[in-house]
PDB file of C-alpha atoms in Angstrom:
ATOM      1  CA  ALA A 207      95.676  97.778  90.288  1.00 75.00           C
ATOM      2  CA  ALA A 208      93.690 100.517  89.278  1.00 84.00           C
ATOM      3  CA  PRO A 209      96.222 103.019  88.549  1.00 89.00           C
ATOM      4  CA  ALA A 210      97.920 101.082  85.900  1.00 92.00           C
ATOM      5  CA  VAL A 211      94.584 100.865  84.307  1.00 94.00           C
ATOM      6  CA  ALA A 212      95.192 104.630  81.983  1.00 95.00           C
ATOM      7  CA  PRO A 213      98.441 104.490  81.414  1.00 95.00           C
ATOM      8  CA  ALA A 214      98.036 100.872  79.587  1.00 95.00           C
ATOM      9  CA  THR A 215      94.742 102.245  77.641  1.00 96.00           C
ATOM     10  CA  LEU A 216      96.427 104.727  76.462  1.00 97.00           C
ATOM     11  CA  LEU A 217      99.676 103.059  75.482  1.00 96.00           C
ATOM     12  CA  GLY A 218      97.782 101.431  74.135  1.00 96.00           C
ATOM     13  CA  PHE A 219      95.780 102.928  71.535  1.00 97.00           C
ATOM     14  CA  ILE A 220      99.072 105.772  71.372  1.00 96.00           C
ATOM     15  CA  ALA A 221     101.275 102.077  69.950  1.00 96.00           C
ATOM     16  CA  ALA A 222      98.018 101.282  67.439  1.00 96.00           C
ATOM     17  CA  LEU A 223      97.698 104.710  65.845  1.00 97.00           C
ATOM     18  CA  LEU A 224     101.536 104.538  65.626  1.00 96.00           C
ATOM     19  CA  SER A 225     101.727 101.632  64.070  1.00 96.00           C
ATOM     20  CA  GLN A 226     100.204 103.385  60.827  1.00 95.00           C
ATOM     21  CA  VAL A 227     103.357 105.497  60.267  1.00 95.00           C
ATOM     22  CA  SER A 228     106.004 104.051  62.237  1.00 94.00           C
ATOM     23  CA  SER A 229     106.200 100.337  62.979  1.00 94.00           C
ATOM     24  CA  SER A 230     110.146 100.932  65.738  1.00 95.00           C
ATOM     25  CA  THR A 231     108.128 104.150  67.089  1.00 95.00           C
ATOM     26  CA  ALA A 232     104.534 102.163  67.427  1.00 96.00           C
ATOM     27  CA  ALA A 233     107.034  99.648  68.708  1.00 96.00           C
ATOM     28  CA  VAL A 234     108.257 101.841  71.579  1.00 96.00           C
ATOM     29  CA  ALA A 235     105.160 102.280  72.813  1.00 96.00           C
ATOM     30  CA  ALA A 236     103.943  99.158  73.493  1.00 96.00           C
ATOM     31  CA  TRP A 237     107.069  97.819  75.307  1.00 97.00           C
ATOM     32  CA  LEU A 238     105.941 100.871  77.788  1.00 96.00           C
ATOM     33  CA  GLY A 239     102.341 100.140  77.521  1.00 96.00           C
ATOM     34  CA  GLY A 240     103.477  96.489  78.814  1.00 96.00           C
ATOM     35  CA  TRP A 241     105.076  97.513  81.883  1.00 96.00           C
ATOM     36  CA  PRO A 242     101.248  98.423  83.174  1.00 96.00           C
ATOM     37  CA  VAL A 243     100.504  95.506  82.514  1.00 96.00           C
ATOM     38  CA  ALA A 244     103.247  93.195  84.051  1.00 96.00           C
ATOM     39  CA  GLY A 245     101.715  95.163  87.148  1.00 94.00           C
ATOM     40  CA  LEU A 246      97.732  94.511  86.434  1.00 95.00           C
ATOM     41  CA  VAL A 247      98.655  90.351  85.208  1.00 95.00           C
ATOM     42  CA  LEU A 248     100.406  90.309  88.692  1.00 95.00           C
ATOM     43  CA  VAL A 249      98.071  91.289  90.682  1.00 93.00           C
ATOM     44  CA  ALA A 250      95.588  88.986  89.065  1.00 92.00           C
ATOM     45  CA  ARG A 251      97.698  86.554  89.214  1.00 93.00           C
ATOM     46  CA  THR A 252      98.531  87.445  93.546  1.00 93.00           C
ATOM     47  CA  LEU A 253      95.165  87.580  94.136  1.00 90.00           C
ATOM     48  CA  SER A 254      93.266  84.454  92.179  1.00 89.00           C
ATOM     49  CA  ALA A 255      95.724  82.903  94.321  1.00 89.00           C
ATOM     50  CA  VAL A 256      93.831  83.542  97.502  1.00 89.00           C
ATOM     51  CA  PRO A 257      91.769  80.857  99.678  1.00 86.00           C
ATOM     52  CA  GLY A 258      88.129  81.972  97.701  1.00 79.00           C
ATOM     53  CA  ALA A 259      89.460  83.551  94.929  1.00 81.00           C
ATOM     54  CA  GLY A 260      87.754  80.680  92.587  1.00 81.00           C
ATOM     55  CA  MET A 261      84.893  80.799  95.259  1.00 79.00           C
ATOM     56  CA  THR A 262      81.026  80.830  92.665  1.00 82.00           C
ATOM     57  CA  VAL A 263      78.177  82.744  93.761  1.00 81.00           C
ATOM     58  CA  PRO A 264      74.786  81.459  91.330  1.00 84.00           C
ATOM     59  CA  ALA A 265      72.964  82.950  88.621  1.00 89.00           C
ATOM     60  CA  GLY A 266      70.234  85.581  88.854  1.00 91.00           C
ATOM     61  CA  TRP A 267      68.804  87.050  91.277  1.00 93.00           C
ATOM     62  CA  SER A 268      69.993  84.159  93.850  1.00 91.00           C
ATOM     63  CA  GLY A 269      72.683  85.819  93.375  1.00 89.00           C
ATOM     64  CA  VAL A 270      72.755  88.833  93.446  1.00 93.00           C
ATOM     65  CA  ALA A 271      70.239  88.393  96.586  1.00 94.00           C
ATOM     66  CA  LEU A 272      73.685  86.909  98.656  1.00 92.00           C
ATOM     67  CA  LEU A 273      75.438  89.663  97.058  1.00 91.00           C
ATOM     68  CA  ALA A 274      73.686  92.771  98.946  1.00 94.00           C
ATOM     69  CA  VAL A 275      73.077  89.919 102.730  1.00 94.00           C
ATOM     70  CA  VAL A 276      76.768  89.708 102.813  1.00 93.00           C
ATOM     71  CA  ALA A 277      77.305  93.659 100.949  1.00 94.00           C
ATOM     72  CA  ALA A 278      75.770  94.466 105.018  1.00 96.00           C
ATOM     73  CA  VAL A 279      76.485  91.795 107.085  1.00 95.00           C
ATOM     74  CA  LEU A 280      80.273  92.805 106.148  1.00 93.00           C
ATOM     75  CA  GLY A 281      79.118  96.524 106.527  1.00 93.00           C
ATOM     76  CA  VAL A 282      77.205  95.825 109.699  1.00 93.00           C
ATOM     77  CA  ALA A 283      80.587  94.117 111.116  1.00 92.00           C
ATOM     78  CA  VAL A 284      83.016  97.433 109.916  1.00 91.00           C
ATOM     79  CA  ALA A 285      80.381  99.655 111.185  1.00 88.00           C
ATOM     80  CA  ALA A 286      80.536  97.650 114.617  1.00 86.00           C
ATOM     81  CA  ALA A 287      84.148  97.499 114.986  1.00 84.00           C
ATOM     82  CA  ARG A 288      84.116 101.367 113.901  1.00 82.00           C
ATOM     83  CA  ARG A 289      81.789 102.023 116.524  1.00 79.00           C
ATOM     84  CA  HIS A 290      83.548 100.076 119.602  1.00 76.00           C
ATOM     85  CA  ARG A 291      87.658 101.368 118.633  1.00 72.00           C
ATOM     86  CA  ARG A 292      85.932 104.592 118.972  1.00 67.00           C
ATOM     87  CA  ARG A 293      84.219 104.050 122.391  1.00 67.00           C
ATOM     88  CA  GLY A 294      87.469 102.966 122.997  1.00 65.00           C
ATOM     89  CA  MET A 295      89.817 106.256 121.918  1.00 60.00           C
ATOM     90  CA  LEU A 296      86.562 108.361 124.340  1.00 61.00           C
ATOM     91  CA  ALA A 297      87.154 106.475 127.041  1.00 65.00           C
ATOM     92  CA  ALA A 298      90.874 106.632 126.955  1.00 67.00           C
ATOM     93  CA  CYS A 299      90.872 110.322 126.519  1.00 72.00           C
ATOM     94  CA  ARG A 300      88.443 111.290 130.012  1.00 66.00           C
ATOM     95  CA  PRO A 301      90.016 112.179 133.113  1.00 64.00           C
TER      96      PRO A 301
END
């Protein structure tokens, strides 16, 4: 979704500036800016349908601590998986 943000913002800003001069030209810029916005909406709707997307997180420091613990556990799991995969590749390369 990130690559669509810059064109949508820029074209929207250009449409706002052009609206002071020519409404038809501003409409073209706004129409062009609508395409990346449609992509952002598609990503948002798709990801909101993922199980767990509507999960609530506690507010305050308890939510920050929970997020930190989850991030640390995921980081350790990813590092362990990479290490395990690397060992398997090295074992396959030995004569």
